[in-house]
Amino acid sequence: MIVKQFTRKNCTSCKCPREAHDVCHEEWVSVRSRLGLKGDESSGPIGVDPRERGLAWAPPGLPSHKIEEYFSMLPEIAIPRLGTPGERHRDRQLAIQLPKQDLARAYCRHLDPKHASSADDFMAARNEIALDIGSVQEVFERDLECGVCGLSLKYGSLAVSASKLGLLYHPACFYCADCKELLVDLAYCVHDDTLFCERHYAEQLKARCAACDELIFSGEYTKAMNKDWHSGHFCCWQCDESLTGQRYVLRDEHPYCIKCYESVFANGCEECSKIIGIDSKDLSYKDKHWHEACFLCNRCRVSLVDKQFGSKVDKIYCGNCYDAQFASRCDGCGEIFRAGTKKMEYKTRQWHEKCFCCVVCKNPIGTKSFIPREQEIYCAGCYEDKFATRCVKCNKIITSGGVTYKNEPWHRDCFTCSNCNTVLAGQRFTSRDDKPYCADCFGELFAKRCTACSKPITGIGGTRFISFEDRHWHNDCFICAGCKTSLVGRGFITDGDDIICPECAKLKLM
């Protein structure tokens, strides 16, 4: 850990506070010694050593079985078990809540000797009036309330006692009213009948320098960025030069002198390659920057400030120069696209907004849907009127569920029997003279009739039939009039209107 020069409390590399790097003060291994109090807090009446129980600290005076009960009432991060985040959290809170420069003048590196007596008086009064260490005890009275949340303290449970206020607290309620952190190792200060850690108690009464983190005992100091600073400690975050009475720039909540800000953050001009200082206007386009006076057309050198311009190959041009060299042309009217003109593009073609219109009705397409066909653009309505599939019967557009018959489109509901108008979609049908008929109508109107049963012979579904002279039979009806056996594929003899097999013919002759 390297502390930046003489005023910083931050790391030179990442500028994080020292407590964020788990830097603790090993010379103060206990809170009592940190506060300058006499005695050993680790040895209670029964001599429990916290480290023997794997803890960096435990409330003094508690028997062994009560220590675990106490820590069970706290969040895990507040339990300082050795080698855990809880131990590192305690180290950080010791550095934050009990800054050593607040507790002993020997650690104040920036205290003016003429203010030493004021510091001594402040520390002595604080130690006498406000500073103390809480103790953990069992609750042996009923109807007691917590000094913070006001809820009941359970009889027989553990509570933290703050003797300077004469109050008891739930262990999880014993925290600083300012930072809301649990008071590390139970060290607390009292101000206006309220609990504070020592850091925030001191800040109720004294200003603290944002640079060196020490209390300010002088009457004169600098106020900037809503913080307080020793005179001379309000410095550039980069070079540490004093900013008192000087111009500075605030960046990421840190102040910078003009020179450092411009060297670290200012942009370079694309035209002249010089830094664009804080007193110059910075004009930017596509991550490139220019002085106002350098923002010129790359060809004719006219100023482009508050004018339309175009960009090509990292160069900027006025509208006329850009059009003359690079502008593309509209596929509608053939005119160029001037700089700043809105362009409508589709695949490899482009149009002026007013030229991107339907080839039929000439209405601009804009952001509405359109349909391309060959080299033309159509609005949805005109495309349907001109190209949409229409039913051959009703001439209306088929949007879904159509039927094709003899290569012609029909609505399903329009494809009906030519005789009875029954819908034929999904049904068996046949045709005559290019007109569709359902099976029943076709049989009634056009089919041959069976000599035997007089019903139509339609042929639908592959039905076979037999013809002889001018008579016709269903296959199943072509049977001997005598023995009723099928004559399909056999010889037969006519007997008037009947047909009989040879055997029945012989019997009839005998």
Coordinates of C-alpha atoms in Angstrom, one line a residue:
M1 CA 0.0 0.0 0.0
I2 CA 1.5 3.4 -1.0
V3 CA -0.2 6.5 0.4
K4 CA -0.2 9.3 -2.2
Q5 CA 2.3 12.0 -1.1
F6 CA 1.3 13.7 2.1
T7 CA -2.4 14.5 2.0
R8 CA -4.0 11.5 0.3
K9 CA -5.7 8.7 2.2
N10 CA -6.0 6.8 -1.1
C11 CA -3.9 4.3 -3.0
T12 CA -1.9 5.8 -5.9
S13 CA -2.8 3.0 -8.2
C14 CA -6.5 2.5 -7.8
K15 CA -7.2 5.5 -5.5
C16 CA -9.4 3.3 -3.2
P17 CA -9.4 4.2 0.5
R18 CA -6.8 2.3 2.6
E19 CA -9.5 0.4 4.5
A20 CA -10.8 -1.1 1.2
H21 CA -7.4 -2.9 1.0
D22 CA -7.8 -4.6 4.4
V23 CA -5.0 -2.4 5.8
C24 CA -5.3 -2.4 9.5
H25 CA -3.1 -1.0 12.3
E26 CA -1.3 -3.9 13.9
E27 CA 0.0 -1.8 16.7
W28 CA -3.5 -1.6 18.1
V29 CA -4.7 -5.2 18.4
S30 CA -7.6 -4.3 20.8
V31 CA -10.2 -1.6 21.0
R32 CA -9.2 -0.6 24.6
S33 CA -5.7 0.1 23.5
R34 CA -7.0 1.9 20.4
L35 CA -9.1 4.1 22.6
G36 CA -6.3 4.6 25.2
L37 CA -8.2 2.8 27.9
K38 CA -6.4 0.7 30.5
G39 CA -7.0 -3.0 31.1
D40 CA -7.3 -6.0 28.9
E41 CA -10.6 -6.5 27.3
S42 CA -9.9 -10.1 26.2
S43 CA -9.8 -11.5 29.8
G44 CA -13.2 -11.7 31.4
P45 CA -14.1 -13.0 34.8
I46 CA -13.6 -16.6 33.6
G47 CA -10.7 -15.9 31.3
V48 CA -12.1 -16.8 27.9
D49 CA -9.6 -16.1 25.1
P50 CA -11.5 -15.4 21.8
R51 CA -8.7 -16.8 19.6
E52 CA -9.0 -20.2 21.3
R53 CA -12.6 -20.2 20.0
G54 CA -11.5 -19.1 16.5
L55 CA -12.6 -15.5 17.0
A56 CA -10.7 -12.2 16.6
W57 CA -12.8 -10.6 19.3
A58 CA -15.6 -11.6 21.6
P59 CA -17.6 -9.5 24.2
P60 CA -15.6 -9.6 27.4
G61 CA -17.0 -11.1 30.5
L62 CA -19.3 -13.6 28.7
P63 CA -19.1 -17.3 29.5
S64 CA -18.2 -19.5 26.7
H65 CA -21.7 -20.8 25.8
K66 CA -23.0 -17.2 25.8
I67 CA -20.5 -16.0 23.2
E68 CA -22.1 -18.2 20.5
E69 CA -25.5 -17.1 21.6
Y70 CA -24.5 -13.4 21.2
F71 CA -23.0 -13.9 17.7
S72 CA -26.1 -15.9 16.6
M73 CA -28.1 -12.6 17.0
L74 CA -25.9 -10.8 14.5
P75 CA -25.5 -11.0 10.7
E76 CA -22.8 -13.4 9.4
I77 CA -20.5 -10.6 8.2
A78 CA -20.4 -9.1 11.8
I79 CA -19.0 -12.4 13.3
P80 CA -15.2 -12.0 13.3
R81 CA -14.2 -15.6 12.9
L82 CA -10.5 -15.9 12.1
G83 CA -9.7 -16.2 8.4
T84 CA -13.2 -15.2 7.3
P85 CA -14.8 -12.1 5.7
G86 CA -16.1 -11.3 9.1
E87 CA -12.6 -10.9 10.5
R88 CA -11.6 -8.6 7.5
H89 CA -14.9 -6.7 8.0
R90 CA -13.9 -6.0 11.6
D91 CA -10.5 -4.8 10.6
R92 CA -12.0 -2.3 8.1
Q93 CA -14.6 -1.1 10.6
L94 CA -11.8 -0.5 13.2
A95 CA -10.1 1.7 10.7
I96 CA -13.3 3.5 9.6
Q97 CA -15.1 3.9 12.9
L98 CA -12.1 4.5 15.1
P99 CA -9.6 6.4 13.0
K100 CA -6.3 6.6 15.0
Q101 CA -5.8 10.3 14.1
D102 CA -9.0 11.1 15.9
L103 CA -7.9 9.2 19.1
A104 CA -4.3 10.3 19.6
R105 CA -2.6 13.6 18.6
A106 CA 0.6 11.7 17.9
Y107 CA -1.1 10.3 14.7
C108 CA -2.2 13.7 13.4
R109 CA 0.3 14.5 10.7
H110 CA -1.3 17.8 9.6
L111 CA -2.2 19.4 12.9
D112 CA -0.8 22.9 13.2
P113 CA 1.0 23.2 16.5
K114 CA -0.9 26.3 17.4
H115 CA -4.1 24.2 17.3
A116 CA -2.7 21.3 19.3
S117 CA -4.4 22.5 22.5
S118 CA -7.8 22.6 20.8
A119 CA -7.2 19.0 19.6
D120 CA -6.3 17.9 23.2
D121 CA -9.3 19.6 24.7
F122 CA -11.6 18.0 22.1
M123 CA -10.2 14.5 22.7
A124 CA -10.3 14.9 26.5
A125 CA -13.9 16.2 26.5
R126 CA -15.0 13.4 24.1
N127 CA -13.3 10.7 26.3
E128 CA -14.8 12.1 29.4
I129 CA -18.3 12.9 28.2
A130 CA -19.1 10.8 25.1
L131 CA -16.8 7.8 24.6
D132 CA -17.3 4.4 26.1
I133 CA -17.5 0.6 25.4
G134 CA -20.7 -1.2 25.7
S135 CA -21.1 -4.5 27.6
V136 CA -23.2 -7.6 27.0
Q137 CA -25.4 -8.9 29.7
E138 CA -28.4 -11.0 30.3
V139 CA -31.8 -9.4 30.6
F140 CA -33.1 -10.0 34.2
E141 CA -36.1 -7.6 34.2
R142 CA -39.3 -7.8 32.3
D143 CA -41.0 -5.2 30.2
L144 CA -37.7 -3.6 29.1
E145 CA -37.5 -2.1 25.6
C146 CA -34.6 -1.7 23.1
G147 CA -33.1 1.9 23.1
V148 CA -33.3 2.0 19.2
C149 CA -36.2 0.0 17.9
G150 CA -38.5 0.2 21.0
L151 CA -39.4 -3.5 20.8
S152 CA -39.3 -5.7 23.9
L153 CA -36.2 -7.3 25.2
K154 CA -36.9 -10.9 25.9
Y155 CA -36.4 -12.0 29.5
G156 CA -33.2 -14.1 29.8
S157 CA -31.9 -13.0 26.4
L158 CA -28.6 -11.1 25.8
A159 CA -28.6 -7.3 25.4
V160 CA -25.9 -4.6 25.0
S161 CA -25.7 -2.0 27.7
A162 CA -24.6 1.6 27.1
S163 CA -23.9 2.9 30.5
K164 CA -23.6 6.6 29.4
L165 CA -27.3 6.4 28.3
G166 CA -28.5 3.9 30.8
L167 CA -30.2 1.9 28.1
L168 CA -30.2 -1.7 26.8
Y169 CA -30.2 -2.6 23.1
H170 CA -30.7 -5.7 20.9
P171 CA -27.3 -6.8 19.7
A172 CA -28.3 -6.1 16.1
C173 CA -29.6 -2.6 17.1
F174 CA -26.4 -1.4 18.6
Y175 CA -25.2 0.6 15.6
C176 CA -24.1 4.1 14.6
A177 CA -27.0 6.4 13.8
D178 CA -25.1 7.9 10.9
C179 CA -23.4 5.0 9.0
K180 CA -25.8 2.3 10.3
E181 CA -22.9 0.0 10.8
L182 CA -22.8 -2.2 14.0
L183 CA -20.5 -0.5 16.5
V184 CA -17.2 -2.3 16.2
D185 CA -16.2 -4.1 19.4
L186 CA -19.1 -2.2 21.1
A187 CA -17.2 1.1 21.1
Y188 CA -19.6 4.0 21.0
C189 CA -20.0 7.8 21.5
V190 CA -23.1 9.6 22.7
H191 CA -24.3 12.9 21.2
D192 CA -27.8 14.3 21.8
D193 CA -28.8 11.0 23.4
T194 CA -27.9 9.1 20.2
L195 CA -25.4 6.4 19.5
F196 CA -22.6 7.2 17.0
C197 CA -19.3 5.6 16.1
E198 CA -16.4 7.8 17.0
R199 CA -15.8 9.0 13.4
H200 CA -19.4 10.2 13.0
Y201 CA -19.6 11.6 16.5
A202 CA -16.5 13.7 15.8
E203 CA -18.1 14.9 12.5
Q204 CA -21.1 16.2 14.4
L205 CA -18.8 18.7 16.1
K206 CA -15.8 19.2 13.7
A207 CA -15.2 19.3 10.0
R208 CA -13.1 16.6 8.5
C209 CA -10.6 17.0 5.7
A210 CA -11.6 15.0 2.7
A211 CA -8.0 14.6 1.6
C212 CA -6.1 13.5 4.7
D213 CA -9.1 12.3 6.8
E214 CA -8.1 14.3 9.8
L215 CA -10.3 16.6 11.9
I216 CA -9.9 20.3 11.2
F217 CA -9.2 22.4 14.3
S218 CA -8.3 25.6 12.5
G219 CA -10.9 28.3 12.0
E220 CA -10.0 28.6 8.3
Y221 CA -10.5 25.8 5.8
T222 CA -11.7 25.3 2.3
K223 CA -15.3 24.1 1.4
A224 CA -15.6 22.6 -2.1
M225 CA -17.6 19.9 -3.8
N226 CA -19.8 19.7 -0.6
K227 CA -16.8 18.6 1.4
D228 CA -14.3 20.2 3.8
W229 CA -10.6 20.5 3.3
H230 CA -7.5 21.8 5.2
S231 CA -6.2 24.9 3.5
G232 CA -3.8 23.6 0.9
H233 CA -5.3 20.0 1.0
F234 CA -7.9 20.7 -1.7
C235 CA -5.6 19.4 -4.4
C236 CA -5.7 18.1 -8.0
W237 CA -6.5 14.4 -7.9
Q238 CA -3.8 13.8 -10.5
C239 CA -0.8 16.0 -9.5
D240 CA -1.6 17.0 -5.9
E241 CA -1.1 20.7 -6.6
S242 CA -3.3 22.9 -4.4
L243 CA -6.5 24.1 -6.0
T244 CA -7.4 26.7 -3.4
G245 CA -8.2 29.9 -5.2
Q246 CA -7.6 28.1 -8.6
R247 CA -9.8 27.0 -11.4
Y248 CA -10.5 23.3 -11.5
V249 CA -12.7 20.8 -13.3
L250 CA -14.8 18.1 -11.6
R251 CA -14.6 14.7 -13.1
D252 CA -16.1 11.5 -11.6
E253 CA -16.5 13.4 -8.3
H254 CA -12.8 14.3 -8.2
P255 CA -11.2 17.7 -8.8
Y256 CA -8.5 18.3 -11.4
C257 CA -6.3 21.3 -12.2
I258 CA -6.8 22.6 -15.7
K259 CA -3.4 21.3 -16.9
C260 CA -4.0 17.7 -15.6
Y261 CA -7.6 17.6 -16.8
E262 CA -6.6 18.7 -20.3
S263 CA -3.7 16.2 -20.4
V264 CA -5.7 13.3 -19.1
F265 CA -9.3 13.9 -20.5
A266 CA -9.3 16.5 -23.2
N267 CA -9.7 15.4 -26.8
G268 CA -7.4 16.0 -29.6
C269 CA -8.5 18.0 -32.7
E270 CA -8.8 15.9 -35.9
E271 CA -7.8 19.0 -38.0
C272 CA -4.8 20.6 -36.1
S273 CA -4.0 17.7 -33.7
K274 CA -3.8 20.1 -30.8
I275 CA -5.6 19.6 -27.5
I276 CA -9.1 21.0 -27.3
G277 CA -8.9 22.9 -24.0
I278 CA -11.7 23.5 -21.5
D279 CA -12.0 27.1 -22.8
S280 CA -12.6 25.9 -26.4
K281 CA -15.8 24.5 -27.8
D282 CA -15.5 20.8 -28.6
L283 CA -17.4 19.7 -31.7
S284 CA -17.8 16.0 -32.1
Y285 CA -19.0 13.5 -34.7
K286 CA -18.6 9.7 -34.7
D287 CA -16.0 9.7 -31.9
K288 CA -14.0 12.4 -33.6
H289 CA -13.5 15.9 -32.2
W290 CA -12.6 19.4 -33.6
H291 CA -12.0 22.9 -32.4
E292 CA -14.9 25.1 -33.5
A293 CA -12.5 27.0 -35.9
C294 CA -11.2 23.7 -37.3
F295 CA -14.6 22.2 -38.2
L296 CA -14.2 22.8 -41.9
C297 CA -15.1 21.1 -45.2
N298 CA -12.2 19.0 -46.3
R299 CA -12.4 20.2 -49.8
C300 CA -13.5 23.9 -50.0
R301 CA -12.6 24.7 -46.3
V302 CA -15.8 26.4 -45.5
S303 CA -16.9 26.3 -41.9
L304 CA -19.5 23.5 -41.2
V305 CA -20.6 24.9 -37.8
D306 CA -24.5 24.8 -37.7
K307 CA -24.6 23.5 -41.3
Q308 CA -25.5 20.2 -42.9
F309 CA -22.5 18.1 -43.8
G310 CA -21.6 14.6 -45.0
S311 CA -18.8 12.2 -44.1
K312 CA -16.8 9.9 -46.2
V313 CA -13.6 7.9 -45.4
D314 CA -13.2 9.8 -42.1
K315 CA -13.4 13.2 -43.8
I316 CA -16.2 15.7 -43.5
Y317 CA -17.6 17.8 -46.4
C318 CA -20.1 20.5 -46.9
G319 CA -23.3 19.5 -48.6
N320 CA -22.3 20.8 -52.1
C321 CA -18.9 19.1 -52.0
Y322 CA -20.2 15.9 -50.7
D323 CA -22.9 15.7 -53.4
A324 CA -20.5 16.5 -56.1
Q325 CA -18.1 13.7 -55.1
F326 CA -20.1 11.0 -53.4
A327 CA -23.8 11.5 -53.5
S328 CA -25.8 8.5 -54.8
R329 CA -29.0 8.9 -57.0
C330 CA -32.6 8.0 -56.4
D331 CA -33.9 4.9 -58.2
G332 CA -37.2 6.8 -58.6
C333 CA -36.4 10.2 -60.0
G334 CA -32.7 9.9 -60.8
E335 CA -31.8 13.0 -58.7
I336 CA -28.9 12.9 -56.2
F337 CA -29.4 12.5 -52.5
R338 CA -28.2 15.8 -51.0
A339 CA -26.5 15.8 -47.6
G340 CA -29.0 15.4 -44.8
T341 CA -31.7 14.1 -47.1
K342 CA -33.8 11.2 -45.7
K343 CA -33.2 8.1 -47.8
M344 CA -35.4 5.0 -48.1
E345 CA -33.5 1.8 -48.9
Y346 CA -34.5 -1.7 -49.9
K347 CA -31.9 -4.3 -50.8
T348 CA -29.6 -2.6 -53.3
R349 CA -32.0 0.2 -54.3
Q350 CA -32.7 3.6 -52.7
W351 CA -35.2 6.4 -53.0
H352 CA -36.1 9.8 -51.8
E353 CA -38.8 9.6 -49.3
K354 CA -41.3 11.2 -51.7
C355 CA -40.2 8.9 -54.5
F356 CA -40.7 5.7 -52.5
C357 CA -44.3 5.2 -53.6
C358 CA -46.6 2.6 -55.1
V359 CA -46.2 2.1 -58.8
V360 CA -50.0 2.0 -59.3
C361 CA -51.6 4.5 -56.9
K362 CA -48.5 6.7 -56.5
N363 CA -49.1 7.1 -52.8
P364 CA -45.8 7.3 -50.7
I365 CA -45.1 4.1 -48.9
G366 CA -43.4 5.7 -45.9
T367 CA -43.2 3.2 -43.1
K368 CA -46.3 1.2 -44.3
S369 CA -45.9 -2.4 -45.6
F370 CA -45.2 -2.9 -49.3
I371 CA -44.7 -5.8 -51.7
P372 CA -41.9 -5.8 -54.3
R373 CA -42.5 -7.5 -57.7
E374 CA -39.8 -7.6 -60.2
Q375 CA -38.5 -4.0 -60.3
E376 CA -41.7 -2.4 -59.0
I377 CA -43.0 -1.5 -55.6
Y378 CA -46.7 -1.9 -54.7
C379 CA -48.7 -1.0 -51.6
A380 CA -50.6 -3.9 -50.2
G381 CA -54.0 -2.8 -51.6
C382 CA -52.8 -2.3 -55.1
Y383 CA -50.8 -5.6 -55.1
E384 CA -53.9 -7.5 -54.1
D385 CA -56.0 -5.8 -56.7
K386 CA -53.6 -6.6 -59.4
F387 CA -52.0 -9.9 -58.5
A388 CA -53.9 -11.6 -55.7
T389 CA -55.6 -14.9 -56.5
R390 CA -59.3 -14.6 -57.2
C391 CA -62.1 -17.2 -57.1
V392 CA -63.3 -18.1 -60.6
K393 CA -66.9 -18.3 -59.3
C394 CA -67.3 -15.1 -57.2
N395 CA -64.2 -13.2 -58.4
K396 CA -63.2 -12.2 -54.9
I397 CA -59.7 -12.5 -53.4
I398 CA -58.8 -15.9 -51.9
T399 CA -57.0 -15.2 -48.6
S400 CA -56.9 -18.7 -47.2
G401 CA -58.5 -22.1 -47.6
G402 CA -58.8 -22.2 -51.4
V403 CA -59.4 -25.2 -53.7
T404 CA -57.8 -25.8 -57.2
Y405 CA -59.9 -27.5 -59.8
K406 CA -58.8 -27.9 -63.4
N407 CA -55.9 -25.4 -62.6
E408 CA -58.4 -22.8 -61.5
P409 CA -58.8 -21.3 -57.9
W410 CA -62.0 -21.5 -56.0
H411 CA -63.0 -20.5 -52.4
R412 CA -63.9 -23.7 -50.5
D413 CA -67.4 -22.4 -50.1
C414 CA -67.7 -21.6 -53.8
F415 CA -66.7 -25.0 -55.0
T416 CA -70.1 -26.7 -55.0
C417 CA -72.1 -29.2 -57.0
S418 CA -73.5 -27.7 -60.2
N419 CA -76.8 -29.2 -59.5
C420 CA -77.6 -29.1 -55.7
N421 CA -74.9 -26.6 -54.6
T422 CA -73.5 -29.0 -51.9
V423 CA -69.9 -27.9 -51.0
L424 CA -67.6 -30.4 -52.7
A425 CA -64.3 -29.6 -50.8
G426 CA -63.1 -32.8 -49.1
Q427 CA -66.0 -34.8 -50.7
R428 CA -66.1 -37.3 -53.6
F429 CA -67.2 -35.7 -56.8
T430 CA -67.0 -36.1 -60.6
S431 CA -67.5 -33.8 -63.6
R432 CA -69.4 -33.6 -66.8
D433 CA -68.9 -30.9 -69.4
D434 CA -66.2 -29.4 -67.1
K435 CA -68.8 -28.9 -64.3
P436 CA -68.4 -30.6 -60.9
Y437 CA -71.2 -32.7 -59.5
C438 CA -71.6 -34.6 -56.3
A439 CA -71.8 -38.4 -56.6
D440 CA -75.6 -38.4 -56.0
C441 CA -76.4 -35.8 -58.5
F442 CA -74.1 -37.2 -61.1
G443 CA -75.7 -40.6 -60.7
E444 CA -79.2 -39.3 -60.9
L445 CA -78.5 -37.1 -63.9
F446 CA -76.0 -38.9 -66.1
A447 CA -75.1 -42.4 -64.9
K448 CA -76.3 -45.7 -66.6
R449 CA -78.7 -47.7 -64.5
C450 CA -78.4 -51.3 -63.5
T451 CA -80.8 -53.6 -65.3
A452 CA -81.1 -55.7 -62.1
C453 CA -81.5 -53.0 -59.3
S454 CA -82.3 -49.9 -61.4
K455 CA -79.8 -47.8 -59.4
P456 CA -77.2 -45.6 -61.1
I457 CA -73.9 -47.0 -62.1
T458 CA -71.6 -44.0 -61.2
G459 CA -68.1 -45.6 -61.4
I460 CA -67.1 -43.4 -58.4
G461 CA -64.6 -45.2 -56.2
G462 CA -63.7 -47.7 -58.9
T463 CA -67.0 -49.6 -59.1
R464 CA -67.0 -52.1 -62.0
F465 CA -70.0 -52.8 -64.2
I466 CA -70.9 -55.1 -67.0
S467 CA -72.6 -54.2 -70.3
F468 CA -74.3 -56.6 -72.8
E469 CA -76.0 -55.3 -75.8
D470 CA -78.0 -52.3 -74.4
R471 CA -78.2 -53.5 -70.9
H472 CA -75.9 -52.8 -67.9
W473 CA -75.3 -54.3 -64.5
H474 CA -73.4 -53.6 -61.3
N475 CA -70.8 -56.4 -60.9
D476 CA -72.7 -57.5 -57.8
C477 CA -76.0 -57.5 -59.6
F478 CA -74.7 -59.7 -62.6
I479 CA -76.1 -63.0 -61.2
C480 CA -78.0 -66.0 -62.5
A481 CA -81.8 -65.4 -62.2
G482 CA -82.2 -69.1 -61.2
C483 CA -79.4 -70.0 -58.7
K484 CA -78.3 -66.4 -57.9
T485 CA -74.6 -67.3 -58.5
S486 CA -72.3 -64.5 -59.9
L487 CA -71.9 -64.7 -63.7
V488 CA -68.9 -62.4 -63.7
G489 CA -66.2 -64.0 -65.8
R490 CA -68.5 -66.9 -66.8
G491 CA -70.6 -67.8 -69.7
F492 CA -74.4 -67.0 -69.5
I493 CA -77.5 -67.4 -71.5
T494 CA -80.2 -64.8 -72.0
D495 CA -83.8 -65.8 -71.1
G496 CA -86.0 -62.9 -72.1
D497 CA -85.1 -60.1 -69.7
D498 CA -83.2 -62.6 -67.4
I499 CA -79.7 -64.0 -67.6
I500 CA -79.0 -67.6 -66.4
C501 CA -76.0 -69.8 -66.0
P502 CA -75.6 -72.8 -68.4
E503 CA -76.5 -75.3 -65.6
C504 CA -79.9 -73.5 -65.0
A505 CA -80.4 -73.3 -68.7
K506 CA -80.0 -77.2 -69.1
L507 CA -82.4 -77.8 -66.2
K508 CA -85.0 -75.5 -67.8
L509 CA -84.8 -77.5 -71.1
M510 CA -85.2 -80.9 -69.5

